[in-house]
């Protein structure tokens, strides 16, 4: 992260992400994160990052996309075709936007359809109705109600939109993971660079986004360890039901691992700045003694970090190193859970 100077400005660098920051962008981010779930392929069993030729794929502006980006490409393709798919009023209306038209919007270049299409249609209808009936037809009104609080916005999202209410029971206790609700807030923060609709005074309270890809990378880095029984389940490609003990443990421990990483990085940042200040003082002393050789001291690039940036960084790494994560020195498969929550 130090080498790449990884920060919120990198969010806009992806070709498919919006470059403008306005109310339309807010509704785009809402729809993308509303549908940001379950992209692993039933066909692409090896999951090496070299896509199986038949897995779900979308071509947009001459570029082929799979996984999460295939869904984003399909949304941008629809907008290019003149379909106002980010409009809550439109997606709420079966008359104006029939199911078969949504199916066409998410059409695949291959024989594998987008996973959980009917669930995607269902959550789109629900979200469109909720925004239209309770929030004046725009997610911007949810943001206004949150009053610059990331945690309050997460609560508004999880309380009003059932597909964001990512909860489980573990050892008799309710566990609130809220992966997509939190990544929705995080994407607003990153896109708007903590201004306007993306300004939150408690953004560092957001945790990492517990999915199936980041835990794989955390295992690779020895931040997570799996029991032989769990490792065999993953190797076999067996399904882990949403809410099952193993699945909740993977996600919960991933959240805690990133929190520990965050704390350690903050310690390292503090050490870097202390060393920089000490070096500056030495240079000032040399100047007073006419011993300065004109060497410039490089200022540390990182001033702080939060779980959002760490998650973004690890997810990007996991996608780039997908083959090594699946087949390298410490191989492990992603856990396979079909769910609207991630």
XYZ file of N, CA and C in Angstrom, residues 38-133:
288
model
N -22.634 -12.972 -5.210
C -22.609 -14.315 -5.810
C -22.208 -14.327 -7.280
N -20.916 -14.148 -7.521
C -20.414 -14.160 -8.896
C -19.580 -15.397 -9.226
N -19.338 -16.269 -8.242
C -18.547 -17.450 -8.579
C -19.348 -18.353 -9.516
N -18.602 -19.053 -10.356
C -19.215 -19.790 -11.463
C -19.355 -21.277 -11.154
N -20.501 -21.855 -11.525
C -20.692 -23.305 -11.418
C -19.863 -24.045 -12.455
N -19.490 -23.348 -13.526
C -18.733 -23.969 -14.615
C -17.230 -23.846 -14.372
N -16.807 -22.679 -13.912
C -15.374 -22.393 -13.752
C -14.891 -22.924 -12.399
N -14.852 -24.236 -12.263
C -14.551 -24.887 -10.991
C -13.133 -24.589 -10.521
N -12.175 -24.510 -11.443
C -10.777 -24.326 -11.056
C -10.517 -22.945 -10.455
N -11.249 -21.931 -10.922
C -11.172 -20.587 -10.334
C -9.731 -20.078 -10.284
N -9.042 -20.146 -11.404
C -7.630 -19.751 -11.443
C -7.422 -18.318 -11.917
N -8.497 -17.635 -12.294
C -8.346 -16.300 -12.861
C -8.253 -16.315 -14.373
N -8.086 -17.516 -14.934
C -8.154 -17.683 -16.392
C -9.551 -18.222 -16.679
N -10.480 -17.363 -17.065
C -11.885 -17.766 -17.109
C -12.152 -18.953 -18.029
N -12.992 -19.865 -17.563
C -13.496 -20.930 -18.421
C -14.246 -20.271 -19.582
N -14.099 -20.774 -20.791
C -14.725 -20.107 -21.947
C -16.245 -20.010 -21.866
N -16.855 -20.857 -21.035
C -18.317 -20.854 -20.966
C -18.874 -20.102 -19.764
N -18.013 -19.540 -18.890
C -18.548 -18.874 -17.705
C -19.206 -17.554 -18.084
N -20.081 -17.059 -17.221
C -20.805 -15.824 -17.490
C -19.841 -14.701 -17.825
N -20.106 -14.056 -18.957
C -19.209 -13.013 -19.441
C -20.018 -11.942 -20.167
N -19.603 -10.702 -20.004
C -20.251 -9.573 -20.675
C -19.174 -8.753 -21.377
N -19.410 -8.443 -22.642
C -18.503 -7.582 -23.397
C -19.094 -6.181 -23.463
N -18.292 -5.202 -23.079
C -18.738 -3.811 -23.106
C -17.623 -2.954 -23.666
N -17.936 -2.203 -24.703
C -16.970 -1.332 -25.379
C -15.694 -2.096 -25.760
N -15.916 -3.320 -26.257
C -14.826 -4.125 -26.779
C -14.006 -4.874 -25.745
N -14.382 -4.770 -24.460
C -13.641 -5.447 -23.394
C -14.527 -6.521 -22.768
N -13.961 -7.708 -22.548
C -14.699 -8.812 -21.926
C -14.520 -8.774 -20.411
N -15.639 -8.942 -19.683
C -15.600 -8.909 -18.224
C -16.261 -10.161 -17.651
N -15.686 -10.671 -16.556
C -16.292 -11.769 -15.811
C -16.405 -11.344 -14.351
N -17.048 -12.184 -13.535
C -17.172 -11.902 -12.111
C -17.958 -10.631 -11.848
N -17.592 -9.941 -10.775
C -18.275 -8.702 -10.375
C -18.338 -7.700 -11.516
N -17.235 -7.547 -12.244
C -17.197 -6.528 -13.284
C -18.124 -6.849 -14.446
N -18.507 -8.115 -14.616
C -19.467 -8.449 -15.679
C -20.830 -7.832 -15.378
N -21.214 -7.832 -14.105
C -22.481 -7.213 -13.714
C -22.430 -5.702 -13.926
N -21.309 -5.089 -13.546
C -21.153 -3.650 -13.738
C -21.190 -3.314 -15.233
N -20.522 -4.139 -16.029
C -20.522 -3.920 -17.483
C -21.933 -4.017 -18.048
N -22.733 -4.955 -17.557
C -24.110 -5.107 -18.036
C -24.947 -3.879 -17.702
N -24.752 -3.309 -16.526
C -25.474 -2.092 -16.133
C -25.059 -0.922 -17.027
N -23.765 -0.764 -17.245
C -23.302 0.332 -18.108
C -23.756 0.142 -19.554
N -23.811 -1.114 -19.996
C -24.301 -1.406 -21.344
C -25.769 -0.991 -21.474
N -26.559 -1.288 -20.456
C -27.978 -0.911 -20.472
C -28.135 0.604 -20.517
N -27.336 1.319 -19.735
C -27.397 2.783 -19.760
C -27.032 3.314 -21.140
N -26.026 2.704 -21.772
C -25.636 3.097 -23.133
C -26.755 2.841 -24.134
N -27.583 1.821 -23.853
C -28.706 1.481 -24.729
C -29.925 2.351 -24.460
N -29.796 3.298 -23.524
C -30.897 4.217 -23.235
C -31.869 3.705 -22.200
N -31.513 2.667 -21.464
C -32.377 2.112 -20.422
C -31.980 2.732 -19.090
N -32.893 3.425 -18.442
C -32.599 4.125 -17.188
C -32.634 3.146 -16.012
N -31.761 2.160 -16.054
C -31.812 1.070 -15.088
C -31.477 1.511 -13.663
N -30.827 2.662 -13.508
C -30.528 3.151 -12.160
C -31.691 3.938 -11.557
N -32.781 4.069 -12.292
C -33.957 4.788 -11.800
C -34.787 3.879 -10.897
N -34.971 4.228 -9.615
C -35.789 3.402 -8.726
C -37.214 3.205 -9.234
N -37.790 4.260 -9.804
C -39.157 4.139 -10.313
C -39.247 3.102 -11.424
N -38.220 3.028 -12.269
C -38.239 2.071 -13.375
C -38.093 0.646 -12.879
N -37.100 0.382 -12.019
C -36.873 -1.002 -11.604
C -37.986 -1.513 -10.698
N -38.766 -0.597 -10.118
C -39.904 -1.025 -9.293
C -41.080 -1.492 -10.135
N -41.135 -1.067 -11.396
C -42.309 -1.290 -12.241
C -42.144 -2.501 -13.162
N -42.915 -3.540 -12.915
C -42.908 -4.709 -13.797
C -43.520 -4.378 -15.148
N -44.370 -3.370 -15.193
C -44.986 -2.974 -16.459
C -43.990 -2.237 -17.343
N -43.252 -1.303 -16.754
C -42.292 -0.515 -17.538
C -40.994 -1.283 -17.800
N -40.637 -2.166 -16.873
C -39.408 -2.951 -17.030
C -39.729 -4.403 -16.670
N -40.281 -5.155 -17.634
C -40.672 -6.549 -17.367
C -39.465 -7.419 -17.017
N -39.750 -8.532 -16.373
C -38.685 -9.462 -15.979
C -37.838 -9.887 -17.177
N -38.509 -10.135 -18.315
C -37.756 -10.611 -19.481
C -36.795 -9.545 -20.003
N -37.116 -8.261 -19.753
C -36.202 -7.191 -20.170
C -34.990 -7.132 -19.237
N -35.215 -7.373 -17.947
C -34.079 -7.430 -17.014
C -33.177 -8.607 -17.376
N -33.800 -9.726 -17.735
C -33.020 -10.886 -18.166
C -32.180 -10.543 -19.409
N -32.761 -9.773 -20.318
C -32.018 -9.366 -21.517
C -30.868 -8.416 -21.152
N -31.115 -7.521 -20.202
C -30.086 -6.570 -19.782
C -28.844 -7.307 -19.267
N -29.081 -8.394 -18.524
C -27.963 -9.151 -17.953
C -27.584 -10.362 -18.809
N -27.889 -10.258 -20.092
C -27.578 -11.351 -21.017
C -26.079 -11.640 -21.029
N -25.760 -12.901 -21.282
C -24.374 -13.349 -21.280
C -23.863 -13.554 -22.692
N -22.565 -13.395 -22.871
C -21.924 -13.738 -24.148
C -21.742 -15.246 -24.275
N -21.972 -15.974 -23.185
C -21.729 -17.417 -23.158
C -23.010 -18.141 -22.780
N -22.894 -19.460 -22.605
C -24.081 -20.235 -22.264
C -24.425 -20.184 -20.777
N -23.505 -19.686 -19.926
C -23.805 -19.593 -18.499
C -24.482 -18.257 -18.204
N -25.687 -18.268 -17.626
C -26.355 -17.012 -17.275
C -25.752 -16.408 -16.010
N -26.109 -15.181 -15.719
C -25.673 -14.570 -14.481
C -26.256 -15.363 -13.315
N -25.485 -15.651 -12.285
C -26.015 -16.421 -11.147
C -27.160 -15.682 -10.440
N -28.103 -16.463 -9.939
C -29.206 -15.954 -9.119
C -29.995 -14.828 -9.799
N -30.303 -15.014 -11.077
C -31.012 -13.964 -11.820
C -32.346 -13.617 -11.163
N -33.131 -14.617 -10.774
C -34.434 -14.341 -10.182
C -34.312 -13.591 -8.860
N -33.264 -13.894 -8.095
C -33.035 -13.158 -6.849
C -32.645 -11.716 -7.144
N -31.885 -11.511 -8.201
C -31.499 -10.145 -8.575
C -32.730 -9.340 -8.986
N -33.614 -9.970 -9.736
C -34.852 -9.287 -10.123
C -35.670 -8.944 -8.876
N -35.752 -9.895 -7.950
C -36.540 -9.683 -6.723
C -35.989 -8.518 -5.903
N -34.665 -8.462 -5.709
C -34.118 -7.395 -4.871
C -34.196 -6.045 -5.591
N -34.135 -6.056 -6.926
C -34.313 -4.807 -7.669
C -35.726 -4.265 -7.483
N -36.714 -5.150 -7.594
C -38.109 -4.715 -7.413
C -38.313 -4.135 -6.011
N -37.836 -4.874 -5.012
C -38.010 -4.419 -3.635
C -37.329 -3.074 -3.408
N -36.101 -2.961 -3.844
C -35.353 -1.724 -3.630
C -36.002 -0.543 -4.340
N -36.471 -0.776 -5.559
C -37.149 0.284 -6.294
C -38.394 0.766 -5.570
N -39.173 -0.192 -5.044
C -40.397 0.176 -4.308
C -40.064 0.933 -3.026
N -39.082 0.448 -2.280
C -38.720 1.094 -1.008
C -38.233 2.515 -1.247
N -37.363 2.702 -2.226
C -36.856 4.046 -2.512
C -37.980 4.965 -2.970
N -38.881 4.442 -3.763
C -39.982 5.255 -4.289
C -40.981 5.621 -3.197
N -41.321 4.651 -2.354
C -42.371 4.856 -1.346
C -41.877 5.522 -0.071
